[in-house]
């Protein structure tokens, strides 16, 4: 539909920062049609496999082969929120404000193109389909869903959404996303 990915040099720097500061973390690099992962531990497999996620496991911590491939985002599994926040601070000091950061699933820090989020994606799709923004509905649970919930005509949070999402939602579901 529409893609605004991350520049390879930014992805490479984020990958390298993760290796230096959080070497135990699993790193996800998403292209248009493939997920490449480094340092896939059993916890990550147990989380992703029931969700039907497929990936290619990197055999070495090197993504140079993706230099000419559009990359949509990079996600790092850092299970502690304080460490995710620290990672973001380190990345901004080393790289600058060249990316957008969100957090999801109580385990990930996500890095996307500075002008990309679920809200802009939803509005772009609505425009392509001839749907007015006020006629859209978005459902979410985490900070990466917040721009979409705010942009939608009706923003919905599942019952177990984080507080930030719950406070912005027009409607809160009676059930959670489990």
CSV table of C-alpha atoms in Angstrom, one decimal:
chain,number,residue,atom,x,y,z
A,1,UNK,CA,0.0,0.0,0.0
A,2,UNK,CA,2.6,2.6,1.2
A,3,UNK,CA,6.0,2.1,2.7
A,4,UNK,CA,8.3,4.5,4.5
A,5,UNK,CA,11.1,2.4,5.9
A,6,UNK,CA,14.2,3.1,7.9
A,7,UNK,CA,17.5,4.0,6.3
A,8,UNK,CA,19.9,1.1,6.4
A,9,UNK,CA,22.6,3.1,8.3
A,10,UNK,CA,20.1,3.8,11.1
A,11,UNK,CA,19.1,0.2,11.3
A,12,UNK,CA,22.7,-0.9,11.3
A,13,UNK,CA,23.5,1.6,14.1
A,14,UNK,CA,20.5,0.4,16.2
A,15,UNK,CA,21.5,-3.2,15.6
A,16,UNK,CA,25.1,-2.5,16.8
A,17,UNK,CA,23.9,-0.5,19.8
A,18,UNK,CA,21.9,-3.6,20.8
A,19,UNK,CA,24.9,-5.9,20.4
A,20,UNK,CA,27.0,-3.6,22.6
A,21,UNK,CA,24.6,-2.7,25.4
A,22,UNK,CA,22.1,-5.6,25.4
A,23,UNK,CA,24.0,-8.6,23.9
A,24,UNK,CA,21.5,-11.0,25.4
A,25,UNK,CA,18.6,-9.4,23.5
A,26,UNK,CA,16.8,-10.9,20.5
A,27,UNK,CA,16.9,-8.5,17.5
A,28,UNK,CA,14.1,-8.4,14.8
A,29,UNK,CA,14.8,-6.8,11.5
A,30,UNK,CA,11.7,-6.5,9.2
A,31,UNK,CA,11.8,-6.1,5.5
A,32,UNK,CA,8.7,-5.9,3.3
A,33,UNK,CA,8.3,-9.7,3.2
A,34,UNK,CA,10.7,-11.2,5.6
A,35,UNK,CA,11.7,-11.1,9.3
A,36,UNK,CA,15.3,-11.7,10.2
A,37,UNK,CA,16.2,-12.4,13.8
A,38,UNK,CA,19.4,-12.6,15.7
A,39,UNK,CA,19.9,-14.3,19.1
A,40,UNK,CA,16.5,-16.1,19.1
A,41,UNK,CA,16.1,-17.6,22.6
A,42,UNK,CA,13.5,-20.1,23.8
A,43,UNK,CA,11.4,-17.4,25.5
A,44,UNK,CA,11.2,-15.5,22.2
A,45,UNK,CA,10.3,-18.7,20.3
A,46,UNK,CA,7.6,-19.5,22.9
A,47,UNK,CA,6.2,-16.0,22.5
A,48,UNK,CA,6.2,-15.9,18.6
A,49,UNK,CA,5.4,-19.4,17.5
A,50,UNK,CA,1.8,-19.5,18.9
A,51,UNK,CA,1.2,-16.3,17.0
A,52,UNK,CA,2.2,-17.9,13.7
A,53,UNK,CA,5.2,-15.7,13.2
A,54,UNK,CA,7.8,-17.0,10.8
A,55,UNK,CA,11.4,-15.8,10.6
A,56,UNK,CA,14.8,-16.4,9.3
A,57,UNK,CA,17.4,-16.9,12.0
A,58,UNK,CA,20.7,-15.1,11.4
A,59,UNK,CA,23.7,-17.3,11.9
A,60,UNK,CA,26.0,-14.3,12.7
A,61,UNK,CA,25.3,-10.8,14.1
A,62,UNK,CA,25.6,-9.1,10.7
A,63,UNK,CA,22.9,-7.5,8.6
A,64,UNK,CA,25.1,-6.0,5.8
A,65,UNK,CA,23.4,-8.3,3.3
A,66,UNK,CA,20.3,-6.1,3.8
A,67,UNK,CA,22.0,-2.9,2.7
A,68,UNK,CA,20.0,-2.7,-0.5
A,69,UNK,CA,16.7,-4.1,0.9
A,70,UNK,CA,14.0,-1.8,2.1
A,71,UNK,CA,13.7,-2.2,5.9
A,72,UNK,CA,10.4,-1.4,7.6
A,73,UNK,CA,11.5,-1.5,11.2
A,74,UNK,CA,13.8,-3.0,13.8
A,75,UNK,CA,12.6,-4.3,17.1
A,76,UNK,CA,14.7,-5.3,20.1
A,77,UNK,CA,13.4,-7.6,22.9
A,78,UNK,CA,14.4,-6.0,26.1
A,79,UNK,CA,12.1,-7.3,28.8
A,80,UNK,CA,12.7,-4.5,31.4
A,81,UNK,CA,11.0,-1.2,30.7
A,82,UNK,CA,13.8,0.8,32.4
A,83,UNK,CA,16.3,-0.9,30.1
A,84,UNK,CA,14.0,-0.1,27.0
A,85,UNK,CA,13.9,3.6,28.1
A,86,UNK,CA,17.7,3.6,28.6
A,87,UNK,CA,18.2,1.9,25.1
A,88,UNK,CA,16.2,4.7,23.6
A,89,UNK,CA,18.3,7.4,25.3
A,90,UNK,CA,21.5,5.7,24.2
A,91,UNK,CA,20.2,5.4,20.6
A,92,UNK,CA,19.2,9.1,20.5
A,93,UNK,CA,22.6,10.2,21.8
A,94,UNK,CA,24.4,8.2,19.2
A,95,UNK,CA,22.2,8.6,16.2
A,96,UNK,CA,20.0,11.7,16.9
A,97,UNK,CA,16.3,12.1,16.4
A,98,UNK,CA,16.2,10.2,13.1
A,99,UNK,CA,13.6,7.5,14.1
A,100,UNK,CA,10.3,7.1,16.0
A,101,UNK,CA,10.3,4.9,19.1
A,102,UNK,CA,7.4,2.9,20.5
A,103,UNK,CA,7.1,0.1,23.0
A,104,UNK,CA,4.9,-3.0,22.7
A,105,UNK,CA,3.9,-6.3,24.3
A,106,UNK,CA,5.7,-5.5,27.5
A,107,UNK,CA,8.9,-6.8,25.9
A,108,UNK,CA,9.9,-4.8,22.8
A,109,UNK,CA,11.3,-1.4,21.9
A,110,UNK,CA,10.4,-0.6,18.3
A,111,UNK,CA,12.1,1.8,15.9
A,112,UNK,CA,10.3,3.1,12.8
A,113,UNK,CA,10.7,5.8,10.2
A,114,UNK,CA,10.3,9.2,11.9
A,115,UNK,CA,7.2,9.9,9.8
A,116,UNK,CA,5.6,6.5,10.2
A,117,UNK,CA,3.2,5.1,12.7
A,118,UNK,CA,0.0,3.1,12.8
A,119,UNK,CA,-2.1,6.3,12.7
A,120,UNK,CA,-0.6,7.6,9.4
A,121,UNK,CA,-0.8,4.1,8.0
A,122,UNK,CA,-4.5,3.8,8.9
A,123,UNK,CA,-5.3,7.3,7.5
A,124,UNK,CA,-3.4,6.5,4.2
A,125,UNK,CA,-5.4,3.3,3.8
A,126,UNK,CA,-8.7,5.0,4.6
A,127,UNK,CA,-7.9,7.7,1.9
A,128,UNK,CA,-7.1,5.0,-0.7
A,129,UNK,CA,-10.4,3.3,0.1
A,130,UNK,CA,-12.4,6.5,0.1
A,131,UNK,CA,-13.2,6.3,3.8
A,132,UNK,CA,-13.3,9.5,5.8
A,133,UNK,CA,-11.1,9.5,8.9
A,134,UNK,CA,-14.1,10.1,11.2
A,135,UNK,CA,-15.6,6.8,9.8
A,136,UNK,CA,-12.6,4.7,10.9
A,137,UNK,CA,-12.3,2.5,14.0
A,138,UNK,CA,-9.0,1.5,15.5
A,139,UNK,CA,-8.4,-1.1,18.3
A,140,UNK,CA,-5.2,-1.4,20.3
A,141,UNK,CA,-3.5,-2.1,23.6
A,142,UNK,CA,0.0,-0.6,23.6
A,143,UNK,CA,1.9,2.6,22.9
A,144,UNK,CA,2.6,1.6,19.3
A,145,UNK,CA,-1.2,1.7,18.8
A,146,UNK,CA,-1.7,5.1,20.3
A,147,UNK,CA,-1.3,7.2,17.1
A,148,UNK,CA,-3.9,5.0,15.4
A,149,UNK,CA,-6.4,5.2,18.3
A,150,UNK,CA,-6.0,9.0,18.3
A,151,UNK,CA,-6.4,9.3,14.5
A,152,UNK,CA,-9.4,7.1,14.3
A,153,UNK,CA,-13.0,8.3,14.3
A,154,UNK,CA,-13.5,5.9,17.2
A,155,UNK,CA,-10.5,4.7,19.2
A,156,UNK,CA,-10.9,1.5,21.1
A,157,UNK,CA,-8.8,0.0,23.8
A,158,UNK,CA,-8.9,-3.7,24.9
A,159,UNK,CA,-9.5,-4.1,28.6
A,160,UNK,CA,-5.9,-4.9,29.4
A,161,UNK,CA,-4.4,-2.0,27.4
A,162,UNK,CA,-1.8,0.1,29.1
A,163,UNK,CA,-2.9,3.2,31.0
A,164,UNK,CA,-1.9,5.6,28.2
A,165,UNK,CA,-4.0,3.8,25.7
A,166,UNK,CA,-7.0,3.4,28.1
A,167,UNK,CA,-6.9,7.2,28.7
A,168,UNK,CA,-7.1,8.1,25.0
A,169,UNK,CA,-9.7,5.5,23.9
A,170,UNK,CA,-13.2,6.5,23.1
A,171,UNK,CA,-14.4,3.0,24.1
A,172,UNK,CA,-12.9,0.3,26.3
A,173,UNK,CA,-13.8,-3.3,25.4
A,174,UNK,CA,-15.2,-5.6,28.1
A,175,UNK,CA,-12.7,-8.2,27.2
A,176,UNK,CA,-8.9,-8.2,26.8
A,177,UNK,CA,-6.8,-9.3,23.8
A,178,UNK,CA,-6.0,-12.7,25.3
